[in-house]
C-alpha cells in the first residue's frame, strides 16, 4: 500500500475509533472530528528542542523512527464554553481530560494495527502520564510536535490551539515508515526564528493580561508571567499523578 492510501486508511480507522469509543456506556464526554498530521523526525527543530532541554528527541526515544503520526481529538464546544464560564475547572472538563486519555489509547491501538499490518515498525513516544515534577512539564510533548507539523500553534501554559480552538488532546505514534513530507532545510538564524515562533506563545515569562490573571483559580499568573510551580500545585488537586495545566485550562483561551 502506498503512502497516500495508507493515510486514507489510517484516518478512516481513527475516525472509526472515536465513533466506537463514544458508544461505550461508561463514556460521558463528546468529541468532535479528529484531525491527523505527519511530521518527519528529521525536522531540525526537534534537535533544537532537545538541545535546549525543552523536550525529548524522537530518535532518542525510538531510534528506528522516521515519521510521527499525530492526531488531535477536540472536546465538544459546549464543554469548552462551560469551563470558560466557570470559576474553577468544571467536572465535565476534568472528566474529558481523563476520557480523552482513554480515547488516545484506543486510537493508538488502531494506528498500531494499521502500521503493523503493512509490515512496518511502530512505537509509542510516551505513556502520556509521564511527568517531570522538577521542570513542571511532561517528559514528551505531542503538542510541540503538532506545532512543528503545522497542525496548529502553541498557547499559554503550553496549550495547543487548532483553528482558533484549544480544548482537546494531542497524541501520536512513531513509525519507521516514511509518510511525512521532507522537512524544510533550516539553519542559523532562520532555524532559531522558526523555533522561537513556535515557542513564543507558550513562554511562561510575561507579559500577561489582567483578564488572564483573573481567570486563573490557582493564582499562578501575574503580569510578569505564569508561575509553573504554582500552576502545578493547583492542578495537582485534580490530577495528583500528572498535574498538567490541561486539567484546568482556564488561561488557555487568552493571547497573553
CSV table of C-alpha atoms in Angstrom, one decimal:
chain,number,residue,atom,x,y,z
A,1,UNK,CA,0.0,0.0,0.0
A,2,UNK,CA,1.5,3.4,-1.0
A,3,UNK,CA,1.8,6.2,1.5
A,4,UNK,CA,-1.3,8.1,0.3
A,5,UNK,CA,-3.6,5.1,0.5
A,6,UNK,CA,-2.1,4.2,3.9
A,7,UNK,CA,-3.0,7.7,5.2
A,8,UNK,CA,-6.6,7.4,3.9
A,9,UNK,CA,-6.9,4.1,5.8
A,10,UNK,CA,-5.3,5.5,9.0
A,11,UNK,CA,-7.6,8.5,9.1
A,12,UNK,CA,-10.6,6.3,8.5
A,13,UNK,CA,-9.6,4.0,11.3
A,14,UNK,CA,-9.0,6.9,13.6
A,15,UNK,CA,-12.5,8.4,12.9
A,16,UNK,CA,-14.0,4.9,13.5
A,17,UNK,CA,-12.1,4.6,16.8
A,18,UNK,CA,-13.6,7.9,18.0
A,19,UNK,CA,-17.1,6.9,17.0
A,20,UNK,CA,-16.8,3.5,18.6
A,21,UNK,CA,-15.4,5.0,21.8
A,22,UNK,CA,-18.3,7.3,22.2
A,23,UNK,CA,-20.8,4.4,22.0
A,24,UNK,CA,-19.4,3.0,25.3
A,25,UNK,CA,-21.8,3.3,28.2
A,26,UNK,CA,-19.1,4.4,30.6
A,27,UNK,CA,-18.2,7.4,28.4
A,28,UNK,CA,-19.9,10.7,29.0
A,29,UNK,CA,-17.9,13.2,27.0
A,30,UNK,CA,-18.4,14.2,23.4
A,31,UNK,CA,-15.6,14.7,20.9
A,32,UNK,CA,-15.5,16.4,17.6
A,33,UNK,CA,-14.0,15.3,14.3
A,34,UNK,CA,-10.3,14.2,14.8
A,35,UNK,CA,-7.5,15.7,12.7
A,36,UNK,CA,-4.4,13.8,11.6
A,37,UNK,CA,-0.9,15.0,10.6
A,38,UNK,CA,2.5,13.6,9.8
A,39,UNK,CA,5.9,15.0,10.6
A,40,UNK,CA,9.4,13.8,9.9
A,41,UNK,CA,11.8,13.2,12.8
A,42,UNK,CA,14.5,14.7,10.6
A,43,UNK,CA,13.0,18.2,11.2
A,44,UNK,CA,15.9,20.0,12.8
A,45,UNK,CA,13.6,21.8,15.2
A,46,UNK,CA,13.4,18.5,17.2
A,47,UNK,CA,17.2,18.8,17.5
A,48,UNK,CA,17.0,22.3,18.9
A,49,UNK,CA,14.2,21.5,21.4
A,50,UNK,CA,16.3,18.6,22.7
A,51,UNK,CA,19.4,20.8,22.9
A,52,UNK,CA,17.5,23.4,24.9
A,53,UNK,CA,16.2,20.8,27.3
A,54,UNK,CA,12.6,21.5,26.3
A,55,UNK,CA,11.6,18.1,25.0
A,56,UNK,CA,12.9,14.6,24.4
A,57,UNK,CA,14.1,13.8,20.9
A,58,UNK,CA,12.0,11.3,18.9
A,59,UNK,CA,15.1,9.3,17.8
A,60,UNK,CA,16.4,9.2,21.3
A,61,UNK,CA,13.0,7.6,22.3
A,62,UNK,CA,12.8,5.3,19.3
A,63,UNK,CA,15.8,5.0,17.1
A,64,UNK,CA,14.2,3.4,14.0
A,65,UNK,CA,11.6,6.1,13.9
A,66,UNK,CA,11.2,8.2,10.7
A,67,UNK,CA,7.7,9.6,11.0
A,68,UNK,CA,5.5,10.8,13.8
A,69,UNK,CA,1.8,10.2,13.2
A,70,UNK,CA,-0.2,12.9,15.1
A,71,UNK,CA,-3.8,13.3,15.9
A,72,UNK,CA,-5.9,16.0,17.6
A,73,UNK,CA,-9.1,14.9,19.5
A,74,UNK,CA,-11.2,18.1,20.1
A,75,UNK,CA,-13.6,18.4,23.0
A,76,UNK,CA,-17.2,19.3,22.2
A,77,UNK,CA,-17.7,23.1,22.0
A,78,UNK,CA,-20.2,23.2,24.9
A,79,UNK,CA,-17.6,21.5,27.2
A,80,UNK,CA,-15.1,24.3,26.4
A,81,UNK,CA,-17.6,27.1,26.8
A,82,UNK,CA,-18.9,25.8,30.2
A,83,UNK,CA,-15.3,25.6,31.5
A,84,UNK,CA,-14.6,29.2,30.4
A,85,UNK,CA,-17.7,30.5,32.2
A,86,UNK,CA,-17.0,28.6,35.5
A,87,UNK,CA,-14.8,30.0,38.3
A,88,UNK,CA,-13.0,26.7,38.6
A,89,UNK,CA,-12.5,23.7,36.2
A,90,UNK,CA,-15.9,22.0,35.6
A,91,UNK,CA,-16.4,18.4,36.4
A,92,UNK,CA,-17.1,17.8,32.7
A,93,UNK,CA,-13.8,19.4,31.7
A,94,UNK,CA,-11.9,17.3,34.1
A,95,UNK,CA,-13.8,14.2,33.1
A,96,UNK,CA,-13.0,14.9,29.4
A,97,UNK,CA,-9.3,15.3,30.3
A,98,UNK,CA,-9.3,11.7,31.6
A,99,UNK,CA,-11.6,10.3,28.9
A,100,UNK,CA,-9.5,11.8,26.1
A,101,UNK,CA,-6.6,9.9,27.6
A,102,UNK,CA,-8.6,6.6,27.3
A,103,UNK,CA,-9.6,7.6,23.8
A,104,UNK,CA,-6.0,8.3,22.8
A,105,UNK,CA,-5.1,4.8,23.9
A,106,UNK,CA,-7.9,3.4,21.7
A,107,UNK,CA,-6.7,5.5,18.7
A,108,UNK,CA,-3.1,4.4,19.3
A,109,UNK,CA,-4.2,0.7,19.1
A,110,UNK,CA,-5.9,1.3,15.7
A,111,UNK,CA,-2.8,3.1,14.4
A,112,UNK,CA,-0.6,0.2,15.5
A,113,UNK,CA,-2.9,-2.3,13.8
A,114,UNK,CA,-2.7,-0.5,10.5
A,115,UNK,CA,1.0,0.1,10.6
A,116,UNK,CA,1.9,-3.4,11.7
A,117,UNK,CA,-0.4,-4.7,9.0
A,118,UNK,CA,1.9,-3.1,6.5
A,119,UNK,CA,5.0,-4.8,8.0
A,120,UNK,CA,6.3,-1.6,9.5
A,121,UNK,CA,7.7,-0.9,13.0
A,122,UNK,CA,5.8,1.3,15.4
A,123,UNK,CA,6.2,2.6,18.9
A,124,UNK,CA,4.7,4.9,21.4
A,125,UNK,CA,6.6,8.1,22.3
A,126,UNK,CA,5.2,8.5,25.8
A,127,UNK,CA,2.7,6.8,28.1
A,128,UNK,CA,1.0,10.2,28.3
A,129,UNK,CA,1.2,10.3,32.1
A,130,UNK,CA,5.0,10.7,32.4
A,131,UNK,CA,5.6,13.8,34.5
A,132,UNK,CA,8.8,15.8,35.2
A,133,UNK,CA,8.0,17.4,38.6
A,134,UNK,CA,11.2,19.4,38.8
A,135,UNK,CA,10.6,21.2,35.5
A,136,UNK,CA,6.8,21.1,35.8
A,137,UNK,CA,6.2,19.5,32.4
A,138,UNK,CA,5.5,16.2,30.6
A,139,UNK,CA,8.5,14.2,29.6
A,140,UNK,CA,7.4,14.3,25.9
A,141,UNK,CA,5.2,17.0,24.3
A,142,UNK,CA,2.9,15.9,21.5
A,143,UNK,CA,1.8,19.5,21.2
A,144,UNK,CA,5.2,20.7,20.2
A,145,UNK,CA,5.4,18.0,17.6
A,146,UNK,CA,1.9,19.1,16.3
A,147,UNK,CA,3.1,22.7,16.1
A,148,UNK,CA,6.1,21.6,14.1
A,149,UNK,CA,3.8,19.6,11.8
A,150,UNK,CA,1.8,22.7,11.2
A,151,UNK,CA,-1.4,21.4,12.8
A,152,UNK,CA,-1.9,24.5,14.9
A,153,UNK,CA,0.0,26.7,17.4
A,154,UNK,CA,1.1,26.8,21.0
A,155,UNK,CA,-0.7,28.9,23.6
A,156,UNK,CA,-0.5,29.9,27.2
A,157,UNK,CA,0.9,27.3,29.7
A,158,UNK,CA,1.9,25.1,26.8
A,159,UNK,CA,-1.7,24.7,25.5
A,160,UNK,CA,-2.4,23.8,21.8
A,161,UNK,CA,-4.7,25.8,19.6
A,162,UNK,CA,-6.1,24.5,16.3
A,163,UNK,CA,-8.3,26.6,14.1
A,164,UNK,CA,-8.7,29.1,16.9
A,165,UNK,CA,-9.9,26.3,19.3
A,166,UNK,CA,-8.0,24.9,22.2
A,167,UNK,CA,-10.0,22.2,24.1
A,168,UNK,CA,-8.8,18.7,23.2
A,169,UNK,CA,-5.9,16.2,23.3
A,170,UNK,CA,-3.0,15.8,21.0
A,171,UNK,CA,-1.4,12.3,20.7
A,172,UNK,CA,0.6,10.2,18.4
A,173,UNK,CA,2.8,7.3,17.5
A,174,UNK,CA,6.2,6.9,15.8
A,175,UNK,CA,7.0,4.6,12.9
A,176,UNK,CA,9.9,3.6,10.7
A,177,UNK,CA,7.7,4.2,7.6
A,178,UNK,CA,8.2,7.5,5.7
A,179,UNK,CA,4.8,9.2,5.4
A,180,UNK,CA,5.7,12.9,6.1
A,181,UNK,CA,6.9,15.5,3.6
A,182,UNK,CA,10.6,16.1,3.6
A,183,UNK,CA,11.3,18.9,6.2
A,184,UNK,CA,12.4,22.3,5.1
A,185,UNK,CA,16.1,22.9,5.4
A,186,UNK,CA,16.6,25.4,8.2
A,187,UNK,CA,19.9,26.6,9.7
A,188,UNK,CA,21.4,29.5,11.6
A,189,UNK,CA,19.1,32.5,12.3
A,190,UNK,CA,16.4,31.1,10.1
A,191,UNK,CA,16.2,27.9,12.3
A,192,UNK,CA,16.3,29.9,15.6
A,193,UNK,CA,13.5,32.1,14.3
A,194,UNK,CA,11.4,29.2,13.2
A,195,UNK,CA,11.6,27.5,16.6
A,196,UNK,CA,11.1,30.7,18.5
A,197,UNK,CA,7.9,31.4,16.6
A,198,UNK,CA,6.6,28.1,17.9
A,199,UNK,CA,7.7,28.7,21.4
A,200,UNK,CA,6.8,32.4,21.8
A,201,UNK,CA,3.1,31.9,22.6
A,202,UNK,CA,3.7,29.4,25.4
A,203,UNK,CA,6.7,31.0,27.2
A,204,UNK,CA,5.9,31.3,30.9
A,205,UNK,CA,7.6,34.8,31.2
A,206,UNK,CA,5.2,37.8,30.9
A,207,UNK,CA,3.5,39.9,30.0
A,208,UNK,CA,0.1,38.5,30.9
A,209,UNK,CA,-3.2,40.5,30.7
A,210,UNK,CA,-5.3,41.4,33.7
A,211,UNK,CA,-8.1,39.3,32.2
A,212,UNK,CA,-5.8,36.3,32.1
A,213,UNK,CA,-4.7,36.8,35.7
A,214,UNK,CA,-8.3,36.9,36.9
A,215,UNK,CA,-9.2,33.7,35.1
A,216,UNK,CA,-6.6,31.7,37.0
A,217,UNK,CA,-8.1,30.0,40.0
A,218,UNK,CA,-4.7,28.9,41.3
A,219,UNK,CA,-3.3,32.5,41.5
A,220,UNK,CA,-0.4,31.3,39.3
A,221,UNK,CA,-0.5,34.2,36.9
A,222,UNK,CA,0.9,37.7,37.4
A,223,UNK,CA,1.6,40.5,34.9
A,224,UNK,CA,5.1,39.1,34.7
A,225,UNK,CA,4.2,35.6,33.7
A,226,UNK,CA,3.0,32.2,34.8
A,227,UNK,CA,4.4,30.5,37.9
A,228,UNK,CA,4.9,26.9,36.8
A,229,UNK,CA,5.2,25.5,40.3
A,230,UNK,CA,2.0,27.3,41.5
A,231,UNK,CA,0.2,26.1,38.4
A,232,UNK,CA,1.4,22.6,39.0
A,233,UNK,CA,0.3,22.7,42.7
A,234,UNK,CA,-3.2,23.9,41.8
A,235,UNK,CA,-3.6,21.3,39.1
A,236,UNK,CA,-2.5,18.6,41.4
A,237,UNK,CA,-5.9,19.0,43.1
A,238,UNK,CA,-7.4,17.4,40.0
A,239,UNK,CA,-4.7,15.1,38.8
A,240,UNK,CA,-2.3,14.1,41.5
A,241,UNK,CA,0.0,12.0,39.3
A,242,UNK,CA,0.2,14.3,36.2
A,243,UNK,CA,-0.7,17.8,37.3
A,244,UNK,CA,-0.7,19.2,33.7
A,245,UNK,CA,-2.3,22.7,33.0
A,246,UNK,CA,-4.8,20.8,30.7
A,247,UNK,CA,-6.7,19.6,33.7
A,248,UNK,CA,-7.7,23.3,34.4
A,249,UNK,CA,-7.4,25.1,31.1
A,250,UNK,CA,-8.7,28.4,32.4
A,251,UNK,CA,-6.0,30.5,30.9
A,252,UNK,CA,-5.7,28.7,27.5
A,253,UNK,CA,-8.1,31.0,25.6
A,254,UNK,CA,-6.0,34.1,26.1
A,255,UNK,CA,-3.4,35.6,23.8
A,256,UNK,CA,-1.4,36.8,26.8
